[in-house]
Short mmCIF file of C-alpha atoms in Angstrom, two decimals:
data_model
loop_
_atom_site.label_atom_id
_atom_site.label_comp_id
_atom_site.label_asym_id
_atom_site.label_seq_id
_atom_site.Cartn_x
_atom_site.Cartn_y
_atom_site.Cartn_z
CA UNK N 1 -62.24 43.17 7.04
CA UNK N 2 -63.28 43.54 3.38
CA UNK N 3 -64.64 46.76 1.98
CA UNK N 4 -68.07 46.80 0.39
CA UNK N 5 -69.23 48.24 -2.92
CA UNK N 6 -72.70 48.41 -4.45
CA UNK N 7 -72.99 48.78 -8.25
CA UNK N 8 -76.07 50.29 -9.89
CA UNK N 9 -76.36 48.95 -13.44
CA UNK N 10 -79.09 49.01 -16.10
CA UNK N 11 -79.87 46.79 -19.11
CA UNK N 12 -81.28 47.85 -22.45
CA UNK N 13 -85.02 47.26 -22.45
CA UNK N 14 -84.70 44.81 -25.37
CA UNK N 15 -82.37 42.70 -23.21
CA UNK N 16 -84.76 42.76 -20.27
CA UNK N 17 -87.55 41.62 -22.59
CA UNK N 18 -85.46 38.80 -24.03
CA UNK N 19 -84.63 37.57 -20.51
CA UNK N 20 -88.21 37.94 -19.24
CA UNK N 21 -87.09 40.54 -16.70
CA UNK N 22 -89.37 43.35 -17.85
CA UNK N 23 -92.45 42.22 -15.89
CA UNK N 24 -93.38 40.95 -12.44
CA UNK N 25 -92.40 37.29 -11.87
CA UNK N 26 -94.11 34.61 -9.78
CA UNK N 27 -90.68 33.42 -8.59
CA UNK N 28 -89.35 34.60 -5.24
CA UNK N 29 -85.69 33.64 -5.75
CA UNK N 30 -84.08 37.05 -6.27
CA UNK N 31 -80.45 35.99 -5.96
CA UNK N 32 -80.80 33.17 -8.49
CA UNK N 33 -82.53 35.33 -11.06
CA UNK N 34 -79.99 38.11 -10.57
CA UNK N 35 -77.05 35.73 -11.09
CA UNK N 36 -78.73 34.34 -14.21
CA UNK N 37 -79.10 37.87 -15.57
CA UNK N 38 -75.48 38.73 -14.83
CA UNK N 39 -74.34 35.43 -16.33
CA UNK N 40 -75.94 36.39 -19.64
CA UNK N 41 -72.96 38.62 -20.29
CA UNK N 42 -74.60 41.95 -21.08
CA UNK N 43 -72.96 45.16 -19.96
CA UNK N 44 -70.11 45.59 -17.50
CA UNK N 45 -71.59 45.37 -14.00
CA UNK N 46 -71.52 41.58 -13.69
CA UNK N 47 -67.89 41.37 -14.83
CA UNK N 48 -66.90 44.11 -12.40
CA UNK N 49 -68.66 42.39 -9.49
CA UNK N 50 -66.99 39.03 -10.13
CA UNK N 51 -63.52 40.54 -10.35
CA UNK N 52 -63.98 42.91 -7.42
CA UNK N 53 -64.99 39.92 -5.30
CA UNK N 54 -61.80 38.16 -6.40
CA UNK N 55 -59.89 41.20 -5.12
CA UNK N 56 -61.52 40.88 -1.70
CA UNK N 57 -64.43 43.31 -2.03
CA UNK N 58 -67.89 42.52 -0.72
CA UNK N 59 -69.42 43.47 -4.08
CA UNK N 60 -73.16 43.61 -4.78
CA UNK N 61 -75.17 44.87 -7.72
CA UNK N 62 -78.68 45.87 -8.75
CA UNK N 63 -80.07 45.95 -12.28
CA UNK N 64 -82.06 48.99 -11.31
CA UNK N 65 -84.39 49.23 -14.32
CA UNK N 66 -85.57 45.60 -14.22
CA UNK N 67 -89.11 45.48 -12.86
CA UNK N 68 -88.82 41.72 -12.34
CA UNK N 69 -85.62 41.78 -10.31
CA UNK N 70 -86.44 44.87 -8.28
CA UNK N 71 -89.92 43.60 -7.45
CA UNK N 72 -88.42 40.26 -6.35
CA UNK N 73 -85.97 42.08 -4.09
CA UNK N 74 -88.70 44.27 -2.61
CA UNK N 75 -90.95 41.32 -1.85
CA UNK N 76 -88.09 39.27 -0.34
CA UNK N 77 -87.19 42.17 1.96
CA UNK N 78 -90.77 43.01 2.95
CA UNK N 79 -90.42 46.44 1.37
CA UNK N 80 -93.17 48.04 -0.69
CA UNK N 81 -93.34 46.39 -4.09
CA UNK N 82 -92.78 48.85 -6.93
CA UNK N 83 -95.69 50.16 -8.97
CA UNK N 84 -95.40 48.66 -12.48
CA UNK N 85 -97.09 51.63 -14.14
CA UNK N 86 -94.56 53.70 -16.12
CA UNK N 87 -91.63 51.55 -14.89
CA UNK N 88 -90.20 51.46 -18.39
CA UNK N 89 -90.18 55.26 -18.47
CA UNK N 90 -88.34 55.80 -15.21
CA UNK N 91 -85.15 57.04 -16.90
CA UNK N 92 -87.21 59.59 -18.83
CA UNK N 93 -89.09 60.69 -15.71
CA UNK N 94 -85.68 61.19 -14.07
CA UNK N 95 -85.12 64.05 -16.48
CA UNK N 96 -88.29 65.99 -15.61
CA UNK N 97 -87.48 68.85 -13.21
CA UNK N 98 -90.50 68.42 -10.95
CA UNK N 99 -90.86 64.64 -11.02
CA UNK N 100 -87.24 63.54 -10.74
CA UNK N 101 -86.67 64.58 -7.14
CA UNK N 102 -89.91 63.00 -5.91
CA UNK N 103 -89.67 59.56 -7.51
CA UNK N 104 -87.55 58.02 -4.74
CA UNK N 105 -90.34 58.80 -2.25
CA UNK N 106 -92.77 56.45 -4.03
CA UNK N 107 -92.65 52.65 -4.57
CA UNK N 108 -91.03 52.97 -7.96
CA UNK N 109 -87.57 52.08 -9.31
CA UNK N 110 -85.85 54.89 -7.40
CA UNK N 111 -87.38 54.05 -4.04
CA UNK N 112 -86.51 50.34 -4.36
CA UNK N 113 -82.95 51.20 -5.33
CA UNK N 114 -82.59 53.49 -2.34
CA UNK N 115 -83.98 50.75 -0.08
CA UNK N 116 -81.35 48.34 -1.44
CA UNK N 117 -78.51 50.75 -0.74
CA UNK N 118 -79.76 51.55 2.76
CA UNK N 119 -80.02 47.80 3.44
CA UNK N 120 -76.51 47.06 2.09
CA UNK N 121 -74.76 49.94 3.89
CA UNK N 122 -71.89 49.89 1.36
CA UNK N 123 -68.64 51.78 1.72
CA UNK N 124 -68.82 52.70 -1.98
CA UNK N 125 -71.73 53.08 -4.39
CA UNK N 126 -70.89 53.09 -8.10
CA UNK N 127 -73.65 54.26 -10.45
CA UNK N 128 -73.16 53.02 -14.02
CA UNK N 129 -76.13 54.88 -15.50
CA UNK N 130 -76.07 58.53 -14.41
CA UNK N 131 -79.24 59.33 -16.34
CA UNK N 132 -81.19 56.98 -14.06
CA UNK N 133 -80.21 58.81 -10.87
CA UNK N 134 -81.48 62.41 -10.63
CA UNK N 135 -79.81 64.87 -8.26
CA UNK N 136 -82.29 64.32 -5.41
CA UNK N 137 -81.77 60.56 -5.44
CA UNK N 138 -77.99 60.98 -5.71
CA UNK N 139 -78.02 63.16 -2.58
CA UNK N 140 -80.17 60.59 -0.77
CA UNK N 141 -77.77 57.79 -1.76
CA UNK N 142 -74.77 59.92 -0.76
CA UNK N 143 -76.09 59.99 2.81
CA UNK N 144 -75.72 56.20 3.05
CA UNK N 145 -72.20 55.64 1.72
CA UNK N 146 -68.68 56.99 2.19
CA UNK N 147 -67.95 57.43 -1.53
CA UNK N 148 -70.37 57.94 -4.42
CA UNK N 149 -68.83 57.09 -7.81
CA UNK N 150 -70.34 57.68 -11.24
CA UNK N 151 -69.26 55.90 -14.41
CA UNK N 152 -70.16 57.25 -17.85
CA UNK N 153 -68.85 57.12 -21.43
CA UNK N 154 -71.97 58.39 -23.19
CA UNK N 155 -73.39 61.91 -23.72
CA UNK N 156 -73.32 63.76 -20.41
CA UNK N 157 -76.55 64.62 -18.60
CA UNK N 158 -76.89 68.16 -17.19
CA UNK N 159 -74.09 69.25 -14.85
CA UNK N 160 -76.36 69.03 -11.79
CA UNK N 161 -76.57 65.23 -12.34
CA UNK N 162 -72.83 64.97 -11.61
CA UNK N 163 -72.17 67.42 -8.81
CA UNK N 164 -73.38 65.09 -6.03
CA UNK N 165 -70.66 62.56 -6.92
CA UNK N 166 -67.32 62.28 -5.16
CA UNK N 167 -65.67 60.72 -8.21
CA UNK N 168 -66.41 60.28 -11.92
CA UNK N 169 -64.68 57.53 -13.91
CA UNK N 170 -64.92 57.32 -17.68
CA UNK N 171 -63.50 55.51 -20.70
CA UNK N 172 -63.79 58.80 -22.59
CA UNK N 173 -60.93 61.25 -21.92
CA UNK N 174 -63.08 64.26 -22.84
CA UNK N 175 -65.53 63.40 -20.02
CA UNK N 176 -62.66 63.15 -17.55
CA UNK N 177 -61.53 66.62 -18.63
CA UNK N 178 -65.05 68.04 -18.32
CA UNK N 179 -65.62 66.55 -14.86
CA UNK N 180 -62.34 67.98 -13.63
CA UNK N 181 -63.23 71.38 -15.08
CA UNK N 182 -66.43 71.20 -13.04
CA UNK N 183 -64.38 70.53 -9.89
CA UNK N 184 -65.22 66.81 -9.66
CA UNK N 185 -62.31 64.36 -9.18
CA UNK N 186 -62.14 62.10 -12.21
CA UNK N 187 -60.01 59.35 -13.75
CA UNK N 188 -59.77 57.58 -17.09
CA UNK N 189 -60.68 53.88 -16.85
CA UNK N 190 -61.13 52.19 -20.25
CA UNK N 191 -63.75 49.56 -20.94
CA UNK N 192 -62.58 45.94 -21.16
CA UNK N 193 -63.22 42.28 -21.99
CA UNK N 194 -64.95 39.71 -19.82
CA UNK N 195 -62.48 36.83 -20.21
CA UNK N 196 -65.16 34.20 -19.60
CA UNK N 197 -65.82 34.59 -23.32
CA UNK N 198 -62.28 33.91 -24.55
CA UNK N 199 -62.42 31.75 -27.73
CA UNK N 200 -59.41 29.66 -28.85
CA UNK N 201 -60.32 28.82 -32.47
CA UNK N 202 -57.92 30.45 -35.01
CA UNK N 203 -59.67 33.23 -36.90
CA UNK N 204 -59.08 31.67 -40.33
CA UNK N 205 -60.95 28.51 -39.31
CA UNK N 206 -64.14 30.35 -38.37
CA UNK N 207 -67.28 30.28 -40.50
CA UNK N 208 -68.36 33.94 -40.54
CA UNK N 209 -66.14 36.01 -42.83
CA UNK N 210 -66.93 39.40 -41.28
CA UNK N 211 -69.45 40.75 -38.80
CA UNK N 212 -70.76 44.08 -37.58
CA UNK N 213 -72.58 44.30 -34.24
CA UNK N 214 -74.16 47.62 -33.33
CA UNK N 215 -77.07 50.00 -33.80
CA UNK N 216 -78.09 50.77 -37.35
CA UNK N 217 -80.28 53.82 -37.83
CA UNK N 218 -80.30 57.28 -39.36
CA UNK N 219 -78.76 58.54 -36.12
CA UNK N 220 -75.49 56.88 -37.21
CA UNK N 221 -75.08 58.28 -40.73
CA UNK N 222 -71.55 56.92 -41.16
CA UNK N 223 -72.62 53.29 -40.67
CA UNK N 224 -74.37 52.68 -44.00
CA UNK N 225 -71.50 53.93 -46.23
CA UNK N 226 -69.01 51.89 -44.20
CA UNK N 227 -70.97 48.65 -44.34
CA UNK N 228 -71.88 49.07 -48.02
CA UNK N 229 -68.22 49.25 -48.92
CA UNK N 230 -67.32 46.28 -46.75
CA UNK N 231 -70.25 44.20 -48.05
CA UNK N 232 -69.15 44.84 -51.63
CA UNK N 233 -65.65 43.58 -50.81
CA UNK N 234 -66.72 40.80 -48.41
CA UNK N 235 -70.14 39.46 -49.51
CA UNK N 236 -70.31 37.23 -46.43
CA UNK N 237 -70.63 40.23 -44.09
CA UNK N 238 -73.30 39.71 -41.42
CA UNK N 239 -74.97 42.62 -39.59
CA UNK N 240 -76.47 42.30 -36.10
CA UNK N 241 -78.10 44.83 -33.82
CA UNK N 242 -81.14 47.08 -33.46
CA UNK N 243 -82.08 48.27 -36.93
CA UNK N 244 -85.07 49.78 -38.69
CA UNK N 245 -85.93 47.66 -41.77
CA UNK N 246 -86.48 50.75 -43.89
CA UNK N 247 -83.03 52.09 -43.09
CA UNK N 248 -81.40 48.78 -43.99
CA UNK N 249 -83.34 48.57 -47.24
CA UNK N 250 -82.46 52.15 -48.15
CA UNK N 251 -78.81 51.31 -47.57
CA UNK N 252 -79.05 48.17 -49.70
CA UNK N 253 -77.98 46.03 -46.75
CA UNK N 254 -81.14 44.18 -45.73
CA UNK N 255 -79.82 40.90 -47.20
CA UNK N 256 -76.92 41.04 -44.73
CA UNK N 257 -79.05 41.66 -41.63
CA UNK N 258 -79.46 38.80 -39.14
CA UNK N 259 -81.35 40.42 -36.25
CA UNK N 260 -80.32 41.49 -32.76
CA UNK N 261 -77.62 39.79 -30.66
CA UNK N 262 -76.98 40.54 -26.99
CA UNK N 263 -74.78 39.10 -24.26
CA UNK N 264 -73.80 35.47 -24.69
CA UNK N 265 -75.49 35.33 -28.11
CA UNK N 266 -73.20 38.11 -29.32
CA UNK N 267 -70.11 36.48 -27.83
CA UNK N 268 -70.97 33.18 -29.53
CA UNK N 269 -71.14 35.05 -32.84
CA UNK N 270 -67.82 36.80 -32.23
CA UNK N 271 -66.26 33.40 -31.50
CA UNK N 272 -67.41 32.22 -34.94
CA UNK N 273 -66.19 35.32 -36.82
CA UNK N 274 -62.93 35.86 -38.65
CA UNK N 275 -63.04 39.63 -38.28
CA UNK N 276 -65.21 42.39 -36.84
CA UNK N 277 -65.90 45.76 -38.44
CA UNK N 278 -66.14 48.39 -35.72
CA UNK N 279 -67.28 52.00 -35.65
CA UNK N 280 -67.75 54.44 -32.79
CA UNK N 281 -70.67 56.70 -32.03
CA UNK N 282 -70.28 60.43 -32.43
CA UNK N 283 -69.84 60.93 -28.67
CA UNK N 284 -66.40 59.27 -28.92
CA UNK N 285 -65.00 62.16 -30.95
CA UNK N 286 -61.31 61.55 -31.69
CA UNK N 287 -60.97 58.73 -29.13
CA UNK N 288 -61.07 54.93 -29.35
CA UNK N 289 -63.53 54.10 -26.58
CA UNK N 290 -66.11 51.43 -27.25
CA UNK N 291 -66.33 48.00 -25.68
CA UNK N 292 -66.55 46.21 -29.02
CA UNK N 293 -62.80 46.67 -29.54
CA UNK N 294 -62.04 44.59 -26.46
CA UNK N 295 -64.85 42.09 -27.04
CA UNK N 296 -63.59 41.49 -30.58
CA UNK N 297 -59.94 41.02 -29.75
CA UNK N 298 -60.64 39.06 -26.57
CA UNK N 299 -62.85 36.71 -28.59
CA UNK N 300 -59.97 36.05 -30.99
CA UNK N 301 -61.35 37.82 -34.06
CA UNK N 302 -59.38 40.41 -36.02
CA UNK N 303 -60.45 43.98 -35.30
CA UNK N 304 -60.86 46.59 -38.05
CA UNK N 305 -61.73 49.92 -36.43
CA UNK N 306 -61.44 53.65 -37.10
CA UNK N 307 -58.16 55.46 -36.79
CA UNK N 308 -58.31 57.33 -33.47
CA UNK N 309 -55.85 59.49 -31.57
CA UNK N 310 -55.41 57.08 -28.66
CA UNK N 311 -55.84 53.74 -30.45
CA UNK N 312 -52.08 53.19 -30.34
CA UNK N 313 -52.16 53.44 -26.54
CA UNK N 314 -54.50 50.45 -26.39
CA UNK N 315 -53.19 48.30 -29.25
CA UNK N 316 -50.27 48.16 -31.64
CA UNK N 317 -51.89 49.29 -34.88
CA UNK N 318 -50.89 47.11 -37.82
CA UNK N 319 -49.92 44.04 -35.81
CA UNK N 320 -52.66 43.71 -33.13
CA UNK N 321 -55.51 45.58 -34.85
CA UNK N 322 -56.07 47.36 -38.17
CA UNK N 323 -57.43 50.89 -38.55
CA UNK N 324 -59.13 52.80 -41.35
CA UNK N 325 -59.74 56.44 -42.20
CA UNK N 326 -62.49 55.86 -44.77
CA UNK N 327 -65.01 53.17 -45.74
CA UNK N 328 -63.06 52.17 -48.84
CA UNK N 329 -59.92 51.57 -46.77
CA UNK N 330 -61.94 49.47 -44.30
CA UNK N 331 -63.23 47.37 -47.20
CA UNK N 332 -59.72 46.92 -48.60
CA UNK N 333 -58.41 45.83 -45.21
CA UNK N 334 -61.24 43.32 -44.77
CA UNK N 335 -60.80 41.82 -48.23
CA UNK N 336 -57.04 41.67 -47.75
CA UNK N 337 -57.32 39.76 -44.49
CA UNK N 338 -59.81 37.34 -45.98
CA UNK N 339 -57.37 36.61 -48.83
CA UNK N 340 -54.41 36.16 -46.45
CA UNK N 341 -55.32 33.69 -43.69
CA UNK N 342 -51.79 33.68 -42.26
CA UNK N 343 -51.90 37.45 -41.63
CA UNK N 344 -55.50 37.19 -40.42
CA UNK N 345 -54.49 34.65 -37.78
CA UNK N 346 -51.42 36.64 -36.76
CA UNK N 347 -53.36 39.87 -36.17
CA UNK N 348 -56.25 38.16 -34.41
CA UNK N 349 -53.91 36.18 -32.13
CA UNK N 350 -51.77 39.23 -31.31
CA UNK N 351 -54.86 41.31 -30.51
CA UNK N 352 -56.20 38.58 -28.27
CA UNK N 353 -52.89 38.28 -26.40
CA UNK N 354 -52.84 42.05 -25.80
CA UNK N 355 -56.41 42.13 -24.52
CA UNK N 356 -55.96 39.16 -22.19
CA UNK N 357 -52.71 40.66 -20.89
CA UNK N 358 -53.97 44.24 -20.35
CA UNK N 359 -57.65 44.78 -21.07
CA UNK N 360 -59.77 42.40 -18.97
CA UNK N 361 -62.13 43.35 -16.16
CA UNK N 362 -59.59 41.97 -13.70
CA UNK N 363 -57.26 44.76 -14.83
CA UNK N 364 -60.06 47.34 -14.64
CA UNK N 365 -61.16 46.16 -11.18
CA UNK N 366 -57.59 46.67 -9.98
CA UNK N 367 -57.51 50.15 -11.52
CA UNK N 368 -60.90 51.00 -10.02
CA UNK N 369 -59.71 49.86 -6.60
CA UNK N 370 -56.61 52.05 -6.87
CA UNK N 371 -58.75 54.96 -8.04
CA UNK N 372 -61.09 54.59 -5.06
CA UNK N 373 -58.08 54.46 -2.74
CA UNK N 374 -56.71 57.64 -4.32
CA UNK N 375 -60.08 59.41 -4.10
CA UNK N 376 -60.50 58.52 -0.43
CA UNK N 377 -56.96 59.72 0.27
CA UNK N 378 -57.53 62.99 -1.60
CA UNK N 379 -54.94 62.17 -4.28
CA UNK N 380 -57.18 62.97 -7.27
#
């Protein structure tokens, strides 16, 4: 008899808007709309569900902050439909001391999510957005499952948001250390590549010389100096992601900006790119963590990323990926690869082989399964 797991995922609001999942829909076909959303390729939940099912799990998922999907589920299960008012601000309301522990008692995103978990009766619940689930809701969920797992690789919420969990998994070693110091079993599970998006075209034959995909704002002060240097060395650099026009103009990079790219649109761009310039957010500290490393290499583009303490544990630096300590070095590496298509192809192909061999969501689903087994057996 297969074990069951229920994943709680969220999408960026811009993605929900682009998919038309930010408002109530006339449709009543919840499962079809959910599969369409997961097929778009945003985030990690869909890839985990597909691979966990391949491993024999009865795996289900909710995109818990989508008004459209959660309202469809509620109506199809004759539950109270959620109140649209303030839906977008649910994650913020989760932080308010008085409001957060009452929200699951009203027909809002928390109450619908709890109804879904009660209906599914899963052996394991894995929450992929800890900020969405306040302590009161976590305790309510915990009463309806054997094991409550939290996944996070972003700034930690207050300690009380974690203490209801039986297990914390993270791609960030510092979070694993913190959780353990708080007495919560924890294990390091890196992010990965969804191999549906593997691209076979040699890097040197692709049309985009270099690409950056990520947020661009004053909250990431290292981004502008990095991309200015690269743009000067590789004029064909293209920049995608959420960005304030004023910030781009101040950085002298507005001519390189092409708009936002999410899910399959981003993967199609990576498949057309010779190389990707990567940088981590400040939360990563000394560690190589972000998903773009695996998306880049899995898509067959050459990765140029920061030098980090554990990068060599993930890739062979110099043959599978290239690393930089400063913006000028990143620019030199990018220009050098562009001028040497043989080396460009060799690094991109080696990085892709490594990712497909070790860093797909099939590998992570296997590691997650082993971690759950260890947690249930008290081995963590």
